[in-house]
């Protein structure tokens, strides 16, 4: 590696140390394997490959075609999909391509409310989705804080969307794709499963599969799937052509072939038995955390978790989730502040804290340690000025990252 750009080299080293020396509880983050990281750092990124395998607009794509074909086949097999497009640069791009493929501007989409568990690209007015399409939203039942499928059906029957989105950006319970599909069929809408968060769980059998219920599935590859930063679209055969055209030339130009190769490596790793074991542990760890938060009287939205994450409602304990997030960061614990359903507070300083277990599980922490992490976070939230608690957090983080190293020096 060229060491002449010392400024950037130093900052990269510092960032690697930060990732090594902290406990990442942000549920959308993870540690990609060294094989995935090495694949991204190859000259494959030099190549222009607009188009698809066997039909490119540039020469020299003989090997790139082979790589992309392998990535596509592995993705199809992993998720039981009829078609895969591995080119989307991110989950947001994947969603943008799906809307472009299936809708005209102004047509109707039924999305999951952002504060209840949805995503910006599911119709937020400050996102392209909310600007270009006509959205209605379903949220969570006020009492149970679960998706109420009867309510979803009621809204769908009134609104008559052309597309319905099922997703879990901050929803900690399982999605019932079959129920969503019945509703979509009743109103003659497409069903899209945005599995960006739960893709790894699905592959490992820790969450029900979206196919055959969804028409299209979008995902990222860097969250529970533990691959490179990127997006993915899977769909039924009859939609393949529309989806491919929407990705290129619809919204993207040259695909990132170095990332596509890394996606192929990630799919290879995700098909191995160790991956199944890892995902099981992710879920067990999240469940252990949830139990401890409950013991500590911290309210969890939806009263627990079935997956890798949960949102803590800290509105009775603090009016400053931003402060909690920033102070925990100083102690070596990374969480992210998050809105809660019907949040009276603004998104920049909302009433919730979102935590999850993919990253700590990648470094080997188990249920015992996850319980310890939850206890520390809970104690800190309840007593943010207590120096003794802060010191305990600092020391425990130091010991845990030493006992469970990642990206060994
Ligand atoms: N930013 C991602 C997350 O944290 O869930 C969603 O795009």
Coordinates of C-alpha atoms and ligand atoms in Angstrom, one line a residue:
X1 CA 0.0 0.0 0.0
X2 CA 1.3 3.5 -0.8
X3 CA 2.1 5.1 2.5
X4 CA 2.6 8.6 1.0
X5 CA -0.8 9.8 1.9
X6 CA -0.1 9.8 5.6
X7 CA -3.2 11.8 6.6
X8 CA -5.6 9.3 5.2
X9 CA -3.5 6.2 6.3
X10 CA -3.6 7.5 9.8
X11 CA -7.3 8.1 9.8
X12 CA -7.9 4.6 8.4
X13 CA -5.8 3.2 11.2
X14 CA -7.7 5.2 13.8
X15 CA -11.1 4.0 12.4
X16 CA -9.9 0.3 12.4
X17 CA -8.8 0.8 16.0
X18 CA -12.2 2.3 16.9
X19 CA -14.0 -0.7 15.4
X20 CA -11.7 -3.1 17.2
X21 CA -11.8 -1.3 20.6
X22 CA -15.5 -0.6 20.8
X23 CA -18.7 -2.6 21.3
X24 CA -20.9 -1.9 18.2
X25 CA -24.5 -2.3 19.2
X26 CA -25.8 -0.5 16.1
X27 CA -28.0 -3.2 14.6
X28 CA -27.3 -2.3 10.9
X29 CA -23.5 -2.5 11.3
X30 CA -21.3 -5.6 11.2
X31 CA -17.7 -6.7 10.6
X32 CA -17.3 -8.1 7.1
X33 CA -14.8 -11.0 6.8
X34 CA -11.2 -10.4 5.7
X35 CA -12.0 -12.3 2.5
X36 CA -14.9 -9.9 1.7
X37 CA -12.7 -6.8 2.6
X38 CA -9.8 -8.1 0.5
X39 CA -12.1 -8.7 -2.5
X40 CA -13.3 -5.1 -2.4
X41 CA -9.8 -3.8 -2.5
X42 CA -9.0 -5.3 -5.9
X43 CA -8.5 -3.7 -9.3
X44 CA -12.0 -5.1 -10.3
X45 CA -13.2 -1.6 -9.4
X46 CA -11.2 -0.2 -12.4
X47 CA -13.5 -1.9 -14.9
X48 CA -16.6 -0.4 -16.6
X49 CA -19.3 -3.0 -17.1
X50 CA -22.5 -1.2 -17.9
X51 CA -25.0 -3.8 -18.9
X52 CA -25.3 -7.4 -17.7
X53 CA -23.3 -10.6 -18.2
X54 CA -23.1 -11.4 -21.9
X55 CA -24.6 -8.0 -22.8
X56 CA -22.2 -5.3 -21.8
X57 CA -21.5 -1.9 -23.4
X58 CA -17.7 -2.2 -22.9
X59 CA -15.2 -4.8 -24.0
X60 CA -12.9 -6.7 -21.6
X61 CA -15.7 -8.1 -19.4
X62 CA -14.8 -11.8 -19.9
X63 CA -13.9 -12.4 -16.2
X64 CA -16.2 -9.8 -14.8
X65 CA -19.1 -11.6 -16.5
X66 CA -18.1 -14.9 -14.8
X67 CA -17.9 -13.2 -11.4
X68 CA -21.3 -11.5 -11.7
X69 CA -22.9 -14.7 -13.0
X70 CA -21.6 -16.5 -9.9
X71 CA -22.8 -13.8 -7.6
X72 CA -26.3 -14.0 -9.2
X73 CA -26.5 -17.8 -9.0
X74 CA -25.3 -17.8 -5.4
X75 CA -27.9 -15.1 -4.4
X76 CA -30.7 -17.0 -6.1
X77 CA -29.8 -20.2 -4.4
X78 CA -29.4 -18.6 -1.0
X79 CA -32.8 -17.0 -1.0
X80 CA -34.7 -19.4 -3.2
X81 CA -35.3 -16.7 -5.8
X82 CA -36.1 -17.0 -9.5
X83 CA -34.0 -13.9 -10.4
X84 CA -31.3 -11.8 -8.8
X85 CA -29.8 -8.4 -9.6
X86 CA -26.6 -7.9 -7.7
X87 CA -25.8 -4.4 -9.1
X88 CA -27.7 -2.0 -6.7
X89 CA -25.1 0.1 -4.9
X90 CA -27.2 0.1 -1.7
X91 CA -30.6 -0.8 -0.2
X92 CA -31.9 2.7 -1.1
X93 CA -31.0 2.2 -4.7
X94 CA -32.5 -1.2 -4.7
X95 CA -35.8 0.3 -3.5
X96 CA -35.6 3.2 -6.0
X97 CA -35.1 0.7 -8.9
X98 CA -38.2 -1.4 -7.8
X99 CA -40.4 1.7 -7.7
X100 CA -39.2 2.7 -11.1
X101 CA -39.7 -0.8 -12.5
X102 CA -43.2 -1.3 -11.2
X103 CA -44.8 2.2 -10.8
X104 CA -45.4 5.5 -12.6
X105 CA -44.7 8.7 -10.7
X106 CA -47.6 9.5 -8.5
X107 CA -48.9 6.0 -8.1
X108 CA -49.8 4.6 -4.7
X109 CA -47.6 2.7 -2.3
X110 CA -48.5 1.4 1.2
X111 CA -45.5 1.6 3.4
X112 CA -44.4 1.0 7.0
X113 CA -44.4 4.2 9.0
X114 CA -40.8 5.3 9.6
X115 CA -41.1 5.8 13.4
X116 CA -42.8 2.4 13.7
X117 CA -40.1 0.4 11.9
X118 CA -40.0 1.5 8.3
X119 CA -37.3 3.2 6.3
X120 CA -36.8 6.6 4.7
X121 CA -37.2 5.1 1.2
X122 CA -40.7 3.8 2.3
X123 CA -42.3 7.2 1.7
X124 CA -40.7 9.7 3.9
X125 CA -41.6 13.2 2.6
X126 CA -38.0 14.2 2.7
X127 CA -36.9 11.2 0.6
X128 CA -37.3 10.7 -3.2
X129 CA -39.9 8.1 -2.5
X130 CA -42.2 10.5 -0.7
X131 CA -41.6 13.1 -3.3
X132 CA -42.3 11.0 -6.4
X133 CA -44.9 8.5 -5.2
X134 CA -48.2 8.7 -3.3
X135 CA -47.8 6.9 0.1
X136 CA -50.1 5.8 2.8
X137 CA -48.7 4.1 5.9
X138 CA -49.5 1.3 8.4
X139 CA -48.0 1.5 11.9
X140 CA -48.1 -0.6 15.0
X141 CA -51.1 -1.5 17.2
X142 CA -51.2 1.1 20.1
X143 CA -51.5 -1.6 22.8
X144 CA -49.4 -4.5 21.5
X145 CA -46.9 -2.5 19.4
X146 CA -47.1 -5.2 16.8
X147 CA -48.1 -5.0 13.2
X148 CA -51.9 -5.4 13.1
X149 CA -52.6 -7.2 9.9
X150 CA -56.3 -6.5 10.0
X151 CA -55.5 -2.8 10.2
X152 CA -53.0 -3.2 7.3
X153 CA -55.8 -4.9 5.3
X154 CA -58.3 -2.1 6.2
X155 CA -55.9 0.6 5.0
X156 CA -55.0 -1.3 1.9
X157 CA -58.7 -1.8 1.0
X158 CA -59.4 1.9 1.4
X159 CA -56.2 3.2 -0.2
X160 CA -55.9 0.6 -3.0
X161 CA -52.1 0.8 -3.4
X162 CA -50.3 -0.7 -6.4
X163 CA -47.5 -1.8 -4.1
X164 CA -47.2 -2.8 -0.5
X165 CA -43.9 -2.9 1.5
X166 CA -43.1 -5.2 4.3
X167 CA -40.0 -4.3 6.2
X168 CA -38.0 -4.2 9.4
X169 CA -35.6 -1.3 9.7
X170 CA -36.4 -0.9 13.4
X171 CA -39.2 -3.5 13.9
X172 CA -38.0 -6.2 16.3
X173 CA -40.7 -8.8 15.5
X174 CA -41.1 -11.3 12.7
X175 CA -42.8 -10.3 9.5
X176 CA -45.6 -12.5 8.3
X177 CA -45.0 -12.4 4.6
X178 CA -47.9 -14.9 4.0
X179 CA -50.4 -12.5 5.6
X180 CA -49.0 -9.5 3.7
X181 CA -49.3 -11.5 0.5
X182 CA -53.0 -12.3 1.1
X183 CA -53.6 -8.6 1.6
X184 CA -51.6 -7.6 -1.5
X185 CA -53.6 -10.2 -3.5
X186 CA -56.9 -8.8 -2.3
X187 CA -56.1 -5.4 -3.6
X188 CA -54.1 -6.5 -6.6
X189 CA -50.9 -4.9 -5.4
X190 CA -47.3 -6.1 -5.7
X191 CA -45.7 -7.2 -2.4
X192 CA -42.2 -6.0 -1.8
X193 CA -40.2 -7.5 1.1
X194 CA -37.4 -5.1 2.2
X195 CA -35.2 -7.6 4.1
X196 CA -32.1 -5.3 4.4
X197 CA -31.9 -6.0 8.2
X198 CA -32.9 -9.6 8.4
X199 CA -31.3 -11.1 5.2
X200 CA -28.8 -13.1 7.2
X201 CA -31.4 -14.4 9.6
X202 CA -33.6 -15.5 6.6
X203 CA -30.7 -17.4 5.0
X204 CA -30.0 -19.2 8.3
X205 CA -33.7 -20.1 8.9
X206 CA -34.0 -17.7 11.8
X207 CA -36.8 -15.7 10.1
X208 CA -39.5 -16.9 7.7
X209 CA -38.5 -16.7 4.0
X210 CA -40.1 -14.0 1.8
X211 CA -40.5 -16.2 -1.3
X212 CA -42.9 -17.4 -2.6
X213 CA -45.0 -14.7 -0.9
X214 CA -43.2 -11.5 -2.2
X215 CA -43.1 -10.5 -5.8
X216 CA -39.8 -8.6 -5.2
X217 CA -37.3 -8.6 -2.3
X218 CA -34.8 -5.9 -1.7
X219 CA -31.8 -6.1 0.6
X220 CA -28.5 -4.8 1.7
X221 CA -25.5 -7.1 1.9
X222 CA -23.6 -5.5 4.8
X223 CA -25.9 -5.9 7.8
X224 CA -26.8 -9.3 9.2
X225 CA -25.5 -10.8 5.9
X226 CA -22.0 -9.6 6.9
X227 CA -20.9 -8.8 3.3
X228 CA -19.7 -5.7 1.5
X229 CA -21.6 -2.4 1.6
X230 CA -24.2 -2.9 -1.1
X231 CA -27.7 -3.7 -2.3
X232 CA -29.5 -6.6 -3.9
X233 CA -32.8 -7.3 -5.6
X234 CA -34.5 -10.7 -5.9
X235 CA -37.7 -11.2 -7.8
X236 CA -40.0 -13.6 -9.6
X237 CA -39.0 -14.5 -13.1
X238 CA -41.8 -12.5 -14.8
X239 CA -40.5 -9.2 -13.3
X240 CA -36.8 -9.9 -14.1
X241 CA -36.6 -7.8 -17.2
X242 CA -38.4 -4.8 -15.7
X243 CA -36.1 -4.9 -12.6
X244 CA -32.9 -5.2 -14.6
X245 CA -33.8 -2.3 -16.8
X246 CA -34.7 -0.2 -13.8
X247 CA -31.3 -0.8 -12.2
X248 CA -29.4 -0.2 -15.5
X249 CA -30.0 2.0 -17.3
X250 CA -32.8 3.2 -15.1
X251 CA -31.0 4.5 -12.0
X252 CA -27.4 3.4 -12.2
X253 CA -24.5 3.5 -14.6
X254 CA -21.4 1.3 -14.2
X255 CA -21.8 -1.4 -11.6
X256 CA -19.2 -1.8 -8.8
X257 CA -17.7 -5.1 -9.9
X258 CA -15.2 -5.2 -7.0
X259 CA -18.2 -5.0 -4.6
X260 CA -20.2 -7.6 -6.7
X261 CA -17.2 -10.0 -6.4
X262 CA -17.3 -9.3 -2.6
X263 CA -21.0 -10.0 -2.6
X264 CA -20.3 -13.4 -4.3
X265 CA -17.8 -14.1 -1.5
X266 CA -20.3 -13.1 1.1
X267 CA -23.0 -15.4 -0.4
X268 CA -20.4 -18.2 -0.4
X269 CA -19.7 -17.6 3.3
X270 CA -23.5 -17.3 4.1
X271 CA -24.1 -20.8 2.7
X272 CA -21.7 -22.4 5.2
X273 CA -22.8 -24.1 8.4
X274 CA -20.9 -21.7 10.5
X275 CA -23.1 -18.9 9.2
X276 CA -26.2 -20.7 10.5
X277 CA -24.6 -21.0 13.9
X278 CA -23.6 -17.4 13.9
X279 CA -27.2 -16.2 13.1
X280 CA -28.6 -18.4 15.8
X281 CA -26.3 -16.8 18.2
X282 CA -27.3 -13.3 16.9
X283 CA -30.9 -14.0 17.8
X284 CA -30.1 -15.7 21.2
X285 CA -27.9 -12.7 22.1
X286 CA -30.6 -10.2 21.2
X287 CA -33.1 -12.2 23.2
X288 CA -30.8 -12.2 26.2
X289 CA -30.4 -8.5 25.9
X290 CA -34.1 -8.0 25.8
X291 CA -34.6 -10.0 29.0
X292 CA -32.0 -7.9 30.8
X293 CA -33.5 -4.6 29.6
X294 CA -36.9 -5.8 30.9
X295 CA -35.3 -6.8 34.2
X296 CA -33.8 -3.3 34.4
X297 CA -37.3 -1.8 33.7
X298 CA -36.3 -0.3 30.4
X299 CA -39.3 -0.5 28.0
X300 CA -38.8 -2.2 24.7
X301 CA -41.0 -1.3 21.7
X302 CA -43.1 -4.4 20.8
X303 CA -42.2 -5.7 24.3
X304 CA -39.2 -7.8 23.1
X305 CA -37.4 -9.1 20.0
X306 CA -37.6 -12.0 17.6
X307 CA -34.7 -10.9 15.6
X308 CA -31.3 -9.2 16.0
X309 CA -32.4 -5.8 17.4
X310 CA -34.8 -3.8 19.5
X311 CA -35.7 -0.2 20.2
X312 CA -35.6 1.0 23.8
X313 CA -38.2 3.6 24.7
X314 CA -36.3 5.9 27.1
X315 CA -38.8 8.7 27.2
X316 CA -39.5 8.2 30.9
X317 CA -35.8 8.2 31.7
X318 CA -34.2 10.9 29.6
X319 CA -35.3 13.7 27.2
X320 CA -32.0 13.6 25.4
X321 CA -31.3 10.4 23.5
X322 CA -28.6 12.2 21.5
X323 CA -26.7 12.8 24.7
X324 CA -27.1 9.2 25.7
X325 CA -25.8 8.0 22.4
X326 CA -22.8 10.4 22.5
X327 CA -21.9 9.7 26.1
X328 CA -22.0 5.9 25.5
X329 CA -19.7 6.4 22.5
X330 CA -17.2 8.1 24.8
X331 CA -17.3 4.9 26.9
X332 CA -16.8 2.6 23.9
X333 CA -20.4 1.5 23.2
X334 CA -22.0 2.4 20.0
X335 CA -25.8 2.6 19.8
X336 CA -28.1 4.7 17.6
X337 CA -30.9 7.0 18.6
X338 CA -34.2 6.2 16.9
X339 CA -37.7 7.4 16.8
X340 CA -40.5 5.4 18.6
X341 CA -44.0 5.0 17.3
X342 CA -45.9 8.4 17.5
X343 CA -42.8 10.0 18.9
X344 CA -43.5 13.4 20.3
X345 CA -39.8 14.3 20.0
X346 CA -38.1 15.2 16.7
X347 CA -36.0 12.6 14.7
X348 CA -32.8 14.4 15.5
X349 CA -33.3 13.9 19.2
X350 CA -36.0 11.2 19.5
X351 CA -37.3 9.1 22.4
X352 CA -35.7 5.8 21.5
X353 CA -32.3 4.0 21.4
X354 CA -31.9 1.2 18.9
X355 CA -29.5 -1.7 19.8
X356 CA -28.7 -5.0 18.2
X357 CA -26.3 -7.9 18.2
X358 CA -24.9 -8.7 14.7
X359 CA -21.5 -7.0 15.3
X360 CA -20.8 -8.2 18.8
X361 CA -21.8 -11.7 17.8
X362 CA -19.3 -11.6 14.9
X363 CA -16.6 -11.0 17.4
X364 CA -17.7 -13.9 19.5
X365 CA -19.8 -12.5 22.4
X366 CA -22.4 -14.9 23.7
X367 CA -25.6 -14.5 25.8
X368 CA -23.7 -14.0 29.0
X369 CA -21.7 -11.1 27.6
X370 CA -24.8 -9.7 25.8
X371 CA -26.6 -9.6 29.1
X372 CA -23.7 -7.7 30.6
X373 CA -23.8 -5.2 27.7
X374 CA -27.5 -4.6 28.2
X375 CA -27.0 -4.2 31.9
X376 CA -24.3 -1.6 31.4
X377 CA -26.4 0.4 28.8
X378 CA -29.4 0.3 31.1
X379 CA -27.5 1.4 34.2
X380 CA -25.9 4.2 32.2
X381 CA -29.3 5.4 30.8
X382 CA -30.7 5.5 34.3
X383 CA -27.7 7.2 35.8
X384 CA -25.8 9.1 33.1
X385 CA -23.9 11.2 35.6
X386 CA -22.7 8.5 37.9
X387 CA -18.9 8.3 37.5
X388 CA -18.7 4.9 39.1
X389 CA -21.1 3.4 36.5
X390 CA -19.2 5.1 33.7
X391 CA -15.9 3.7 35.0
X392 CA -17.5 0.2 35.1
X393 CA -18.7 0.6 31.5
X394 CA -15.3 1.7 30.3
X395 CA -13.5 -1.2 32.1
X396 CA -16.0 -3.9 30.9
X397 CA -15.7 -2.7 27.3
X398 CA -11.9 -2.8 27.6
X399 CA -12.0 -6.4 28.9
X400 CA -14.6 -7.6 26.4
X401 CA -12.9 -6.3 23.3
X402 CA -9.6 -7.9 24.6
X403 CA -11.3 -11.2 25.3
X404 CA -13.2 -11.2 21.9
X405 CA -10.8 -9.6 19.4
X406 CA -11.7 -8.7 15.8
X407 CA -9.4 -7.8 12.9
X408 CA -6.4 -9.1 14.8
X409 CA -3.4 -6.8 14.6
Ligands
LIG1 N1 -29.3 3.2 7.9 C1 -29.9 1.8 7.9 C2 -30.1 1.4 9.3 O1 -29.4 1.8 10.2 O2 -31.0 0.6 9.6 C3 -31.1 1.8 7.1 O3 -30.7 2.2 5.8

